[in-house]
Tab-separated table of C-alpha atoms in Angstrom:
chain	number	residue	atom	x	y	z
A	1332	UNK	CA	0.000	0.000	0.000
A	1333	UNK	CA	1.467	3.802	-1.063
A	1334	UNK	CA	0.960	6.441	1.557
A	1335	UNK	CA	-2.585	5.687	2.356
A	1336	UNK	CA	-1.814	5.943	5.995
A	1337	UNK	CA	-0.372	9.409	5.058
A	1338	UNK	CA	-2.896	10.697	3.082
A	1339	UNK	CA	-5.002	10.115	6.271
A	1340	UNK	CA	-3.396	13.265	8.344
A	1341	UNK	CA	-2.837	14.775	5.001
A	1342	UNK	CA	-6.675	15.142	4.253
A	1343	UNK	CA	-7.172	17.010	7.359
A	1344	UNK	CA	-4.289	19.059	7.341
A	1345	UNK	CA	-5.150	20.331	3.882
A	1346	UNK	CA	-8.531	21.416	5.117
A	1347	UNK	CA	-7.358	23.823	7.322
A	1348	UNK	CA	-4.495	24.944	5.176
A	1349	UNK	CA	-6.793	25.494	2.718
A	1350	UNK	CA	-9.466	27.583	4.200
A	1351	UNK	CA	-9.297	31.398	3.580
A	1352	UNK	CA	-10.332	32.756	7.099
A	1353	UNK	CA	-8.673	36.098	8.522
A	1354	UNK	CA	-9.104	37.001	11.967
A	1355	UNK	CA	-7.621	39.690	14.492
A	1356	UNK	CA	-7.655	40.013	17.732
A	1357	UNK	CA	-7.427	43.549	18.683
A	1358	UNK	CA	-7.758	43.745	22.857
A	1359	UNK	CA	-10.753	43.555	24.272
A	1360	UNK	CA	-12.215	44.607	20.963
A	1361	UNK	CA	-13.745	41.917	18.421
A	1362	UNK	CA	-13.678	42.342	15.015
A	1363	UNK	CA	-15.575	40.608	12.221
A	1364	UNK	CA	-14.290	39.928	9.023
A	1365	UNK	CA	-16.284	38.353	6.427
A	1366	UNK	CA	-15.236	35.096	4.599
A	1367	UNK	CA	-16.653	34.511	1.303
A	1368	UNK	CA	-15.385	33.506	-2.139
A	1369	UNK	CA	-14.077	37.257	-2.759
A	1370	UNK	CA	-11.609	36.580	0.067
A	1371	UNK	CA	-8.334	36.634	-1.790
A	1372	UNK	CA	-6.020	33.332	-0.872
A	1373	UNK	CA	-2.776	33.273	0.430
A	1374	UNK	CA	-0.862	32.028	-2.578
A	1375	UNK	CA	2.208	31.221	-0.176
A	1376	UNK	CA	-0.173	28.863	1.613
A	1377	UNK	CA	-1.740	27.716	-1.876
A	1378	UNK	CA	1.619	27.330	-3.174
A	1379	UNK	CA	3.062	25.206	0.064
A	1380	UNK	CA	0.239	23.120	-0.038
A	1381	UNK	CA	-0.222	22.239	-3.692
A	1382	UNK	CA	2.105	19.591	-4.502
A	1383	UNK	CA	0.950	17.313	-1.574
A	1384	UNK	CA	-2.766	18.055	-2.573
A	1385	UNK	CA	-1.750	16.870	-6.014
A	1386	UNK	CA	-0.110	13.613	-4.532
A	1387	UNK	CA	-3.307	13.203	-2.392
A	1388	UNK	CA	-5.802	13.326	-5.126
A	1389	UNK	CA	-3.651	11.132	-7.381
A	1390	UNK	CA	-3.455	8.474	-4.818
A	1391	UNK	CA	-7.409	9.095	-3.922
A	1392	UNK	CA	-8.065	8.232	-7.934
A	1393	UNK	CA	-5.506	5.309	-8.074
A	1394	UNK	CA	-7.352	2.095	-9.687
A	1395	UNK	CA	-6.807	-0.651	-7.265
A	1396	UNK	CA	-9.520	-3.452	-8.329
A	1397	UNK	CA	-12.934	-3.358	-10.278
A	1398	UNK	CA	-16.206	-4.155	-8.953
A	1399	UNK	CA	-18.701	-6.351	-11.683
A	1400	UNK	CA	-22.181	-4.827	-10.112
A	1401	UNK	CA	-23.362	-1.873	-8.298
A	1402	UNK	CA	-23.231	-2.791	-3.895
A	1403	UNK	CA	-26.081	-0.854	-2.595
A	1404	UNK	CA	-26.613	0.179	0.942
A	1405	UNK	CA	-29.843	-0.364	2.847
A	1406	UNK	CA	-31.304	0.736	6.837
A	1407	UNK	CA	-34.225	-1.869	6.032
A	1408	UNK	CA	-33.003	-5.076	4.331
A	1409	UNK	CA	-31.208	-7.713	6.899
A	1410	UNK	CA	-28.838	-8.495	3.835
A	1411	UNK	CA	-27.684	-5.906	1.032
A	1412	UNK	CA	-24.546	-5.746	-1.131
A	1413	UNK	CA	-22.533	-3.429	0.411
A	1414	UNK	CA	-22.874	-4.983	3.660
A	1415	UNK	CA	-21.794	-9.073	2.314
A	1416	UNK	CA	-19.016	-6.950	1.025
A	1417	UNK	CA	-17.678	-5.429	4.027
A	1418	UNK	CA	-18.568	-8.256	6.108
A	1419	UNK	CA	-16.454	-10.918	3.938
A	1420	UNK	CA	-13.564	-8.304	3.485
A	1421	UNK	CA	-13.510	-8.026	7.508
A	1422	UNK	CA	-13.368	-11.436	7.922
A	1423	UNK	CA	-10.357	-12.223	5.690
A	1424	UNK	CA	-8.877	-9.426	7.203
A	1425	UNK	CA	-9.206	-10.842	10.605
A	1426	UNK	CA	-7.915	-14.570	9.444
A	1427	UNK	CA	-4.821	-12.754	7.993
A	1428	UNK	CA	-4.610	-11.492	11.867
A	1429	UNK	CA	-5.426	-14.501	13.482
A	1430	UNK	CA	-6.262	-17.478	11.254
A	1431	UNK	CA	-9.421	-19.387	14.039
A	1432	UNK	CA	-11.347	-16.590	13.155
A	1433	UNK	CA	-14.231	-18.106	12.161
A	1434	UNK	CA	-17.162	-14.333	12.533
A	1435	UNK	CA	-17.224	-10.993	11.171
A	1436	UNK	CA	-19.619	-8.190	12.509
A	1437	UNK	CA	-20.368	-4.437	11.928
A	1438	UNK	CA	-23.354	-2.575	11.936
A	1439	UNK	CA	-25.587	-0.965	8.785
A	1440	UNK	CA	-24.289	2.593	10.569
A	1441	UNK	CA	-20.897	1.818	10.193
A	1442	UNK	CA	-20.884	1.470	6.665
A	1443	UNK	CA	-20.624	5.104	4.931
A	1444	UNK	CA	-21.326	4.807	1.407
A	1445	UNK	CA	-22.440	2.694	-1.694
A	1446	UNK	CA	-19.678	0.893	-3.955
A	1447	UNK	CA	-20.207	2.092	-8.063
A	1448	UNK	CA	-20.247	-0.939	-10.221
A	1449	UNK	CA	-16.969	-0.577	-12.759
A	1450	UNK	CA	-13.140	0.868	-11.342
A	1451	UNK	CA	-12.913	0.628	-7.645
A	1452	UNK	CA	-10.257	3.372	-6.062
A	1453	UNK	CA	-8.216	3.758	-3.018
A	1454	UNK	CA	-10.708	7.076	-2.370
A	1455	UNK	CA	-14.040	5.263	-2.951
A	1456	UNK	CA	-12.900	2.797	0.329
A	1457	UNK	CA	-12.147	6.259	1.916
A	1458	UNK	CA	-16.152	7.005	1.566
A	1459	UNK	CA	-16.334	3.562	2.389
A	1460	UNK	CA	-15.017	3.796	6.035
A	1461	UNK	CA	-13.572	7.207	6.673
A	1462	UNK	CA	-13.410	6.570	10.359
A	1463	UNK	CA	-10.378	5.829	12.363
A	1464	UNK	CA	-11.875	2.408	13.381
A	1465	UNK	CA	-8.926	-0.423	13.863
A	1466	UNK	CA	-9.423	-4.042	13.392
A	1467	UNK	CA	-9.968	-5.737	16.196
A	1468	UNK	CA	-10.122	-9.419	17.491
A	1469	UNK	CA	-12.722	-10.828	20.319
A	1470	UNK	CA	-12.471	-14.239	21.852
A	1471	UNK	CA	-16.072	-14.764	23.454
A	1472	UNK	CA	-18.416	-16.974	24.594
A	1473	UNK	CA	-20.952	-19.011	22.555
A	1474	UNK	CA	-23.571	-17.704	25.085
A	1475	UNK	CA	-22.405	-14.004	24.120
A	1476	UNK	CA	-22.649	-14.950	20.722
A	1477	UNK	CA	-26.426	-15.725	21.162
A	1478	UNK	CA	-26.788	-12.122	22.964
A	1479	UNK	CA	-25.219	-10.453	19.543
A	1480	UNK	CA	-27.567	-12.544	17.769
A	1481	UNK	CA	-30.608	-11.375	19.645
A	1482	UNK	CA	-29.243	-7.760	19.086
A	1483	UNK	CA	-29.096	-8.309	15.218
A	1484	UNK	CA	-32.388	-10.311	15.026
A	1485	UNK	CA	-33.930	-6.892	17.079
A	1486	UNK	CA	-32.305	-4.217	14.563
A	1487	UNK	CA	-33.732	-6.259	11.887
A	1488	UNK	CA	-30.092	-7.641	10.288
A	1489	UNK	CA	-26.822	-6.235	10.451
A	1490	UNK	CA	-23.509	-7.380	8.293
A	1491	UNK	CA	-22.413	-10.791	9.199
A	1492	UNK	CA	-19.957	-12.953	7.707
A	1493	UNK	CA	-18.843	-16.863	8.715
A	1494	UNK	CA	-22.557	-17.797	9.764
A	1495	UNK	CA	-26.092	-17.833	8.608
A	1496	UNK	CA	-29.305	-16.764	10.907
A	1497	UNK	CA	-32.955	-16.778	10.457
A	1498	UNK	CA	-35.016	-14.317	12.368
A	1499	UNK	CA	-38.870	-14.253	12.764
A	1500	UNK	CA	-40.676	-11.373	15.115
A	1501	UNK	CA	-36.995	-9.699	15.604
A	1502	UNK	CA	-35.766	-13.009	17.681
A	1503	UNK	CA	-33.331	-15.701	16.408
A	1504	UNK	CA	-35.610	-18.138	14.622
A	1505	UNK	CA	-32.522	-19.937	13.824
A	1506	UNK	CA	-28.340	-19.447	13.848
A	1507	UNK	CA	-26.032	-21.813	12.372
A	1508	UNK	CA	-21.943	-21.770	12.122
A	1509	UNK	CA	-20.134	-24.249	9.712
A	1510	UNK	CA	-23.631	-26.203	10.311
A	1511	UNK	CA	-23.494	-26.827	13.734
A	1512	UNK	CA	-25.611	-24.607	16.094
A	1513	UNK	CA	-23.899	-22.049	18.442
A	1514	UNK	CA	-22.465	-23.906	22.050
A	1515	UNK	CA	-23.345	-21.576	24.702
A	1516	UNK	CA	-20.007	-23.388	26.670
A	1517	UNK	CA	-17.886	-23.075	23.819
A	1518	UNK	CA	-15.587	-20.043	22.524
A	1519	UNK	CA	-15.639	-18.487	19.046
A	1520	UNK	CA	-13.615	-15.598	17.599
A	1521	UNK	CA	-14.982	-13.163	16.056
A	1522	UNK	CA	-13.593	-9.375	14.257
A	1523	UNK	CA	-15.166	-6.212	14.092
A	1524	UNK	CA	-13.557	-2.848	14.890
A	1525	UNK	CA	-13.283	-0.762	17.844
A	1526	UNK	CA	-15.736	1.172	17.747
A	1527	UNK	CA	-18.720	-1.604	18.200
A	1528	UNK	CA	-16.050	-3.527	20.581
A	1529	UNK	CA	-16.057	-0.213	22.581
A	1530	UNK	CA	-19.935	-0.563	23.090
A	1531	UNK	CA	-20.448	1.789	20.003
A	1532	UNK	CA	-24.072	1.898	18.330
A	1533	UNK	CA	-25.148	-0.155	21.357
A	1534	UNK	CA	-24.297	-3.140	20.542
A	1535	UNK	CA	-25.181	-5.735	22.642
A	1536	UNK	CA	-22.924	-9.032	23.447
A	1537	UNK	CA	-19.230	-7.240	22.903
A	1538	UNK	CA	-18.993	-6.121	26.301
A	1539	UNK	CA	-17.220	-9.593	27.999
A	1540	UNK	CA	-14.875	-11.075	25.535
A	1541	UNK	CA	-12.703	-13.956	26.972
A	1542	UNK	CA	-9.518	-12.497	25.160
A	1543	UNK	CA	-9.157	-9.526	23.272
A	1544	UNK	CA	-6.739	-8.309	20.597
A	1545	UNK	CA	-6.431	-4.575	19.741
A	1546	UNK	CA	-4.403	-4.083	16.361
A	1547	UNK	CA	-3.322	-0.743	14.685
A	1548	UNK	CA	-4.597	-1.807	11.423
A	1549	UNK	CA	-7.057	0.627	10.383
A	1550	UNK	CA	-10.212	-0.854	8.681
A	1551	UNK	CA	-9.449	1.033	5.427
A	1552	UNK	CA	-6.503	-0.003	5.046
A	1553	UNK	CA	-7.240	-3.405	5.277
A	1554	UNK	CA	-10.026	-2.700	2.853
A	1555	UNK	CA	-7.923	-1.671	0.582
A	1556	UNK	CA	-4.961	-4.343	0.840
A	1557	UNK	CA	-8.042	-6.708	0.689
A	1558	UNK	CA	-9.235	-5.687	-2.672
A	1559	UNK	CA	-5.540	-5.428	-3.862
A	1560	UNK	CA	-5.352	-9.091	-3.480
A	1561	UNK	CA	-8.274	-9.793	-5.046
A	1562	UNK	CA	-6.934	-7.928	-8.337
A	1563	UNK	CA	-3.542	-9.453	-7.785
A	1564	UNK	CA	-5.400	-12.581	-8.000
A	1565	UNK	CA	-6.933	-11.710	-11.201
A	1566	UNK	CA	-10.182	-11.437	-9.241
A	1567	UNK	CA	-12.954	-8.558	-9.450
A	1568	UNK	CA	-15.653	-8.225	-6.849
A	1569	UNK	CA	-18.412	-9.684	-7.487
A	1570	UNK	CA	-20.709	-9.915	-3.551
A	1571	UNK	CA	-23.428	-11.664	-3.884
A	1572	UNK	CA	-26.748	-11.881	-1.711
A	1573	UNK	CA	-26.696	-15.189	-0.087
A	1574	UNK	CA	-29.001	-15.351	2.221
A	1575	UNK	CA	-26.633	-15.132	5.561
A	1576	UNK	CA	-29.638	-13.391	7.220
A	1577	UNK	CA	-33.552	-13.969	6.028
A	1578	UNK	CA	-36.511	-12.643	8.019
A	1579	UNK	CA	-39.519	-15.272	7.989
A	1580	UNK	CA	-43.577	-14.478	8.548
């Protein structure tokens, strides 16, 4: 991966650089100035910051895999494209990390944006996940499990990857896991990020993990390497729905 890490701090930077406010502080006395297009720039700030604005929009556009259909994103569907995608990308990124990991989970929130059909780049996985969310590994409980399965039954589906579930009236119907239902005695590992491991978007189940591993790779990033692979495999993406998670009358 080129700078991506980088380009992180760099987009930020640049947005203050960039901006074209004036402001004095004169004593006790305020002063407003207005700021408006008409504001002149600074064209020794303009000029510092060009060349690494240039480098950050060339790396934004770089072509790093193609995707053969359009991934939406839904609130209302238990399953959508976008979601399969970013739940099977999380989980390979968490085997690379610790091979027994046999879950993936995030949450419909957590995903930022749709996924255009055609020429995937290293700034459409920015839109993807803009967050500073890192990769991270939970060790839990088969009983836990079942409590982050009630949690997803209630919210009506969230992305899932390594198991399939059934829900009927927002409650588990049924949950499966290489075939075999879920041992409330047994462990299973699972990846998500941070955030939701953190207790974000109150997610239910995360809260008592028997081990945990924190890593510094950001989710991006390992977006990104993950779809690299896929192209250096002569692979394009092509998600699918599969029925991981069906709601039943």
């Amino acid at each position: 991966m080129r700078n991506v890490h980088f380009l992180s701090t760099l987009v930020a930077v640049l947005f203050f650089v960039g901006c074209k406010s004036t402001y004095l502080v004169g004593g006790n006395r305020s002063i407003t100035y207005s700021v408006n297009a008409d504001l002149p720039a600074d064209t020794s700030i303009v000029n510092y910051y060009t060349p690494f604005k240039t480098a950050m929009e060339g790396e934004m556009n770089r072509e790093i895999g193609f995707s053969e259909k359009f991934l939406n994103k839904s609130r209302t569907e238990p399953e959508f494209l976008i979601g399969n995608f970013f739940a099977d990308a999380l989980l390979e990124i968490g085997k690379k990390v610790d091979p027994t990991v046999e879950i993936s989970f995030s949450t419909k929130g957590g995903i930022r944006s749709e996924l255009k059909k055609g020429p995937v780049t290293v700034g459409s996985l920015f839109e993807l996940m803009p967050f500073e969310n890192t990769i991270t590994i939970l060790e839990m409980k088969g009983s836990d499990l079942l409590i982050l399965a009630n949690f997803i039954a209630n919210t009506g589906g969230q992305p899932i990857g390594g198991f399939v579930m059934t829900i009927k009236n927002n409650q588990v119907a049924n949950l499966m896991l290489n075939g075999k239902t879920i041992d409330p005695e047994k462990s299973y590992k699972l990846v998500t990020y941070d955030y939701l491991a953190n207790g974000g978007d109150n997610v239910k189940g995360l809260n008592n993990p028997l081990n945990r591993i924190n890593t510094p790779i950001l989710v991006r990033e390992g977006l990104i390497e993950y779809v690299e692979q896929l192209t250096k495999e002569n692979k394009k993406i092509n998600t699918q729905l599969d029925g991981r998670i069906t709601i039943i009358q």
